[in-house]
């Protein structure tokens, strides 16, 4: 089995350097590229995001604040630190996410993975945050809606942190479904189960809080239950995935206990849901993951799954999975998860 997978990445994104001791370091990208090299999937260097594409999600004030860092560097919050090349890297990261969506929608590739840094899912329309400058996945979703003929986008976010930026971009809209699983309570503080969207977007934000220590037997059965159900009801034209690997048991920040197999299972569930309900269209975009070995292995396994490999079976749900699922079903019982 080897189905067509496009990898959008560029070693130039290793030039973003938030400084000594920062977990979101250049070595992350290099470790992934080393791990992917033996298989030589179809690699493609992305273009930079265009100003009009950025304006679909971000405010003028935020874009000016980022622009002031170009060639100079500086900090936008205590964790979100730019080096002189960071703005150029952020433009490539957002451009890669957008091009992943384009490649899928135009049929240039069957599936895609944008392997990028800096990550994006904490960047809100009006501010940088949590290592993130531009909201990469939100920009790809907005581009798909505005320019690619896509009516509905489903976004799944399995990074260990809540995707507050992506949520903020779409929480009042019914055309973009956002589902995030994350440790809770935890950084960045948002992502409570009762954050379900606002106005016309009510019911189209699905937050899945996970207790500290949750592993494959919690997370994988939750995905197996929720993702096909949400996709079947929402009928997306495109599935985008914020793929962070910081829920891995080796990760120094996450405090969860997932394994390499767990990420392969999540990716296969998402791939199969896209096949069944989104005409096969799925693109992953890298978010966090701060243990180099776990990160490189996670990306490699997901690329293999996108290429058609089989994943291990979904483990039997543990007590935590049952509890979380019951709570999510209860909160969304009159919406996308109604019987
Ligand atoms: Zn994260």
Coordinates of C-alpha atoms and ligand atoms in Angstrom, one line a residue:
X1 CA 0.0 0.0 0.0
X2 CA 1.4 3.4 -0.9
X3 CA -1.0 6.2 -1.5
X4 CA 0.1 9.6 -2.6
X5 CA 1.1 11.9 0.2
X6 CA 2.6 15.3 -0.2
X7 CA 4.9 16.7 2.5
X8 CA 5.2 20.5 2.6
X9 CA 8.3 21.5 4.5
X10 CA 11.4 23.6 4.2
X11 CA 14.6 23.5 6.2
X12 CA 14.5 27.3 6.2
X13 CA 11.9 27.0 8.9
X14 CA 14.7 25.9 11.2
X15 CA 16.0 29.5 11.2
X16 CA 13.3 30.5 13.7
X17 CA 15.2 30.4 17.0
X18 CA 13.4 31.5 20.2
X19 CA 16.7 31.2 22.1
X20 CA 18.6 28.8 24.4
X21 CA 16.5 26.4 26.4
X22 CA 13.3 27.2 24.5
X23 CA 11.4 23.9 23.8
X24 CA 10.1 25.0 20.4
X25 CA 13.7 24.8 19.0
X26 CA 15.1 24.4 15.5
X27 CA 16.2 20.8 16.2
X28 CA 12.6 19.8 16.1
X29 CA 12.4 20.3 12.4
X30 CA 15.8 18.8 11.7
X31 CA 14.9 15.7 13.7
X32 CA 11.7 15.2 11.7
X33 CA 13.4 15.7 8.4
X34 CA 16.1 13.1 9.3
X35 CA 13.3 10.6 10.3
X36 CA 11.5 11.1 7.0
X37 CA 14.5 11.0 4.7
X38 CA 14.8 7.2 4.2
X39 CA 11.3 6.9 2.8
X40 CA 11.6 10.0 0.6
X41 CA 7.9 10.9 0.4
X42 CA 7.0 13.6 -2.1
X43 CA 8.6 16.8 -0.6
X44 CA 7.7 20.2 -1.7
X45 CA 8.9 23.6 -0.5
X46 CA 6.0 25.9 0.4
X47 CA 5.4 29.5 -0.7
X48 CA 4.9 32.3 1.8
X49 CA 1.4 33.3 3.0
X50 CA 0.1 36.4 1.2
X51 CA -1.0 39.5 3.1
X52 CA -4.6 39.2 1.9
X53 CA -4.6 35.6 3.2
X54 CA -3.4 36.7 6.6
X55 CA -6.1 39.3 6.8
X56 CA -8.8 36.7 6.5
X57 CA -8.0 35.6 10.1
X58 CA -5.8 38.2 11.7
X59 CA -6.4 41.9 12.7
X60 CA -4.3 44.7 11.2
X61 CA -3.0 45.4 14.7
X62 CA -1.7 41.9 15.1
X63 CA -0.1 41.8 11.6
X64 CA 1.6 45.1 12.4
X65 CA 3.0 43.7 15.7
X66 CA 4.4 40.7 13.9
X67 CA 5.8 42.9 11.0
X68 CA 7.8 45.0 13.5
X69 CA 9.8 41.8 14.4
X70 CA 11.0 41.2 10.8
X71 CA 14.8 41.2 10.7
X72 CA 14.9 42.3 14.3
X73 CA 13.3 39.7 16.6
X74 CA 11.7 40.4 19.9
X75 CA 9.1 39.0 22.3
X76 CA 5.3 39.2 21.8
X77 CA 4.7 37.4 25.1
X78 CA 7.0 35.7 27.6
X79 CA 7.0 32.4 25.5
X80 CA 6.6 33.8 22.0
X81 CA 10.0 35.0 21.0
X82 CA 11.1 35.9 17.5
X83 CA 14.6 35.8 16.1
X84 CA 15.5 38.0 13.0
X85 CA 14.3 35.2 10.6
X86 CA 11.1 34.3 12.5
X87 CA 8.6 36.3 10.5
X88 CA 9.9 34.7 7.3
X89 CA 9.5 31.3 8.9
X90 CA 6.0 32.1 10.1
X91 CA 5.1 33.1 6.5
X92 CA 6.4 29.8 5.2
X93 CA 4.5 27.9 7.9
X94 CA 1.2 29.5 7.1
X95 CA 1.9 29.2 3.4
X96 CA 2.6 25.5 3.8
X97 CA -0.7 25.0 5.6
X98 CA -2.5 26.9 2.9
X99 CA -0.7 25.0 0.1
X100 CA -1.6 21.7 1.8
X101 CA -5.3 22.6 1.5
X102 CA -4.8 23.7 -2.1
X103 CA -3.0 20.5 -3.1
X104 CA -5.8 18.4 -1.7
X105 CA -8.6 20.4 -3.2
X106 CA -7.0 20.6 -6.6
X107 CA -6.3 16.9 -6.6
X108 CA -2.5 17.5 -6.8
X109 CA -2.1 15.1 -3.9
X110 CA -4.4 12.6 -2.2
X111 CA -3.3 13.6 1.3
X112 CA -0.9 16.1 2.7
X113 CA 1.2 16.9 5.8
X114 CA 2.6 20.4 6.3
X115 CA 5.6 20.0 8.6
X116 CA 6.1 23.5 9.9
X117 CA 7.4 25.7 12.6
X118 CA 6.6 28.0 14.3
X119 CA 3.3 26.3 15.2
X120 CA 0.0 28.1 14.9
X121 CA -3.0 27.0 17.0
X122 CA -2.4 29.4 20.0
X123 CA -2.2 32.5 17.8
X124 CA -5.5 34.3 18.0
X125 CA -6.9 36.7 15.5
X126 CA -5.6 39.7 17.5
X127 CA -2.4 38.3 19.2
X128 CA 0.5 35.9 19.1
X129 CA 0.7 33.5 22.0
X130 CA 2.2 30.2 23.1
X131 CA 5.1 29.9 20.6
X132 CA 2.6 30.8 17.8
X133 CA 2.6 33.9 15.5
X134 CA 0.1 33.1 12.7
X135 CA -2.8 30.7 13.1
X136 CA -1.7 28.3 10.4
X137 CA -4.6 25.9 10.4
X138 CA -7.2 28.7 10.7
X139 CA -5.6 30.4 7.7
X140 CA -5.8 27.2 5.7
X141 CA -9.4 26.7 6.7
X142 CA -10.2 30.3 5.8
X143 CA -8.5 29.9 2.5
X144 CA -10.4 26.8 1.7
X145 CA -13.7 28.6 2.4
X146 CA -12.8 31.8 0.5
X147 CA -10.8 30.5 -2.4
X148 CA -11.1 26.8 -2.9
X149 CA -14.8 26.2 -3.2
X150 CA -15.1 24.5 0.1
X151 CA -18.4 24.9 2.0
X152 CA -17.6 23.1 5.3
X153 CA -14.2 22.5 7.0
X154 CA -13.7 20.2 9.9
X155 CA -10.7 20.8 12.1
X156 CA -9.4 18.2 14.6
X157 CA -6.7 19.2 17.1
X158 CA -4.9 16.5 19.0
X159 CA -2.1 18.6 20.4
X160 CA -2.0 18.3 24.2
X161 CA -2.9 22.0 24.5
X162 CA -6.2 23.6 23.6
X163 CA -6.3 25.2 20.2
X164 CA -7.5 28.5 21.5
X165 CA -6.5 30.4 18.4
X166 CA -8.3 28.2 16.0
X167 CA -11.3 28.3 18.2
X168 CA -11.3 32.0 18.5
X169 CA -11.1 32.3 14.7
X170 CA -14.3 30.3 14.1
X171 CA -16.3 30.0 17.3
X172 CA -19.2 32.1 15.9
X173 CA -19.4 30.2 12.6
X174 CA -21.3 27.1 11.5
X175 CA -19.2 26.4 8.4
X176 CA -16.0 25.4 10.3
X177 CA -16.3 22.6 12.9
X178 CA -13.5 22.7 15.5
X179 CA -12.9 19.7 17.7
X180 CA -10.0 19.9 20.1
X181 CA -8.8 17.2 22.6
X182 CA -6.4 18.5 25.2
X183 CA -5.3 18.2 28.8
X184 CA -7.6 20.3 31.0
X185 CA -7.2 22.3 33.1
X186 CA -3.8 23.2 31.6
X187 CA -2.2 25.9 29.4
X188 CA -3.7 28.0 27.9
X189 CA -6.6 27.8 30.3
X190 CA -9.4 27.6 27.6
X191 CA -11.1 24.5 26.2
X192 CA -13.6 23.8 28.9
X193 CA -16.2 21.3 27.8
X194 CA -19.0 23.9 27.8
X195 CA -17.2 26.1 25.3
X196 CA -19.4 25.0 22.4
X197 CA -19.3 28.1 20.1
X198 CA -21.3 31.3 20.0
X199 CA -24.2 32.7 18.0
X200 CA -24.6 30.8 14.7
X201 CA -21.5 28.8 15.6
X202 CA -23.2 27.3 18.7
X203 CA -22.6 23.5 18.7
X204 CA -19.8 23.7 16.1
X205 CA -17.0 23.9 18.7
X206 CA -16.4 20.5 20.4
X207 CA -14.0 20.6 23.3
X208 CA -12.8 17.3 24.8
X209 CA -10.9 17.9 28.1
X210 CA -8.5 15.1 29.1
X211 CA -7.3 14.4 32.6
X212 CA -3.5 14.5 33.4
X213 CA -2.0 11.0 32.7
X214 CA -4.4 10.0 30.0
X215 CA -2.9 7.6 27.5
X216 CA -3.8 5.7 24.4
X217 CA -6.7 3.8 26.1
X218 CA -8.3 7.2 26.9
X219 CA -7.6 9.2 23.8
X220 CA -7.9 6.6 21.0
X221 CA -11.4 5.3 22.0
X222 CA -12.6 8.9 22.3
X223 CA -11.5 9.6 18.8
X224 CA -12.9 6.3 17.5
X225 CA -16.3 7.3 19.0
X226 CA -16.4 11.1 18.2
X227 CA -14.6 11.7 14.9
X228 CA -16.7 9.4 12.6
X229 CA -19.9 10.6 14.3
X230 CA -19.0 14.3 13.9
X231 CA -17.8 13.9 10.3
X232 CA -21.0 11.9 9.3
X233 CA -23.2 14.6 10.7
X234 CA -21.2 17.7 9.6
X235 CA -20.2 16.3 6.1
X236 CA -17.0 18.3 5.7
X237 CA -15.5 19.0 2.3
X238 CA -12.1 19.0 3.9
X239 CA -10.6 17.7 7.1
X240 CA -7.7 19.7 8.6
X241 CA -5.7 18.3 11.6
X242 CA -3.6 20.3 14.1
X243 CA -1.1 17.5 14.7
X244 CA 0.8 18.1 17.9
X245 CA 2.8 15.3 19.5
X246 CA 3.2 16.7 23.0
X247 CA 0.6 14.3 24.4
X248 CA 3.3 11.6 24.1
X249 CA 4.6 10.0 27.4
X250 CA 8.1 11.2 26.6
X251 CA 7.1 14.8 26.2
X252 CA 8.6 17.2 28.8
X253 CA 5.6 19.6 28.8
X254 CA 2.4 17.6 28.2
X255 CA 1.9 15.3 31.2
X256 CA -0.1 12.8 29.1
X257 CA 0.9 9.2 28.4
X258 CA 0.2 8.5 24.7
X259 CA 2.6 6.3 22.7
X260 CA 3.7 6.2 19.1
X261 CA 1.0 3.6 18.4
X262 CA -1.6 6.0 19.9
X263 CA -0.8 8.7 17.4
X264 CA -0.9 6.2 14.5
X265 CA -4.4 5.2 15.7
X266 CA -5.6 8.8 15.9
X267 CA -4.3 9.5 12.4
X268 CA -5.9 6.4 11.0
X269 CA -9.3 7.3 12.5
X270 CA -9.0 10.8 11.0
X271 CA -7.9 9.4 7.6
X272 CA -10.8 6.9 7.6
X273 CA -13.3 9.5 8.5
X274 CA -12.1 11.7 5.7
X275 CA -12.4 8.8 3.3
X276 CA -15.9 8.0 4.5
X277 CA -17.3 11.6 4.8
X278 CA -15.0 14.1 3.2
X279 CA -14.1 12.6 -0.2
X280 CA -10.8 11.5 1.3
X281 CA -9.5 15.0 1.7
X282 CA -7.3 15.4 4.7
X283 CA -4.3 17.6 5.5
X284 CA -2.2 17.5 8.7
X285 CA -0.3 20.6 10.0
X286 CA 2.3 20.2 12.6
X287 CA 1.8 21.9 16.0
X288 CA 3.7 21.0 19.2
X289 CA 5.8 18.1 20.4
X290 CA 9.0 18.8 22.4
X291 CA 10.7 15.4 22.8
X292 CA 12.7 15.0 19.6
X293 CA 12.4 11.2 19.5
X294 CA 8.6 11.1 20.1
X295 CA 8.1 14.0 17.7
X296 CA 10.1 12.5 14.8
X297 CA 8.5 9.1 15.3
X298 CA 5.0 10.6 15.6
X299 CA 5.3 12.5 12.3
X300 CA 6.8 9.5 10.6
X301 CA 4.1 7.2 11.7
X302 CA 1.4 9.6 10.6
X303 CA 3.0 9.9 7.2
X304 CA 2.9 6.1 6.9
X305 CA -0.7 6.1 7.9
X306 CA -1.6 8.8 5.4
X307 CA 0.2 6.6 2.8
X308 CA -2.2 3.8 3.6
X309 CA -0.5 1.8 6.3
X310 CA -2.6 -0.1 8.9
X311 CA -2.7 1.2 12.4
X312 CA -2.9 -1.0 15.5
X313 CA -6.4 -1.7 16.8
X314 CA -8.1 0.8 19.0
X315 CA -7.5 -0.2 22.6
X316 CA -10.5 -0.9 24.9
X317 CA -11.6 2.3 26.5
X318 CA -10.5 2.9 30.1
X319 CA -12.6 4.5 32.8
X320 CA -11.4 8.0 31.9
X321 CA -12.5 7.5 28.3
X322 CA -16.0 6.5 29.2
X323 CA -16.3 9.4 31.6
X324 CA -15.1 12.0 29.1
X325 CA -17.2 10.6 26.3
X326 CA -20.4 10.6 28.4
X327 CA -19.7 14.3 29.3
X328 CA -19.1 15.3 25.7
X329 CA -22.2 13.5 24.5
X330 CA -24.3 15.1 27.2
X331 CA -23.1 18.7 26.3
X332 CA -23.6 18.1 22.6
X333 CA -26.8 16.0 22.9
X334 CA -28.9 18.5 21.1
X335 CA -26.3 19.3 18.5
X336 CA -23.9 17.3 16.3
X337 CA -24.0 14.4 18.7
X338 CA -27.7 14.1 19.0
X339 CA -29.0 10.6 18.8
Ligands
LIG1 ZN1 1.0 21.8 22.4

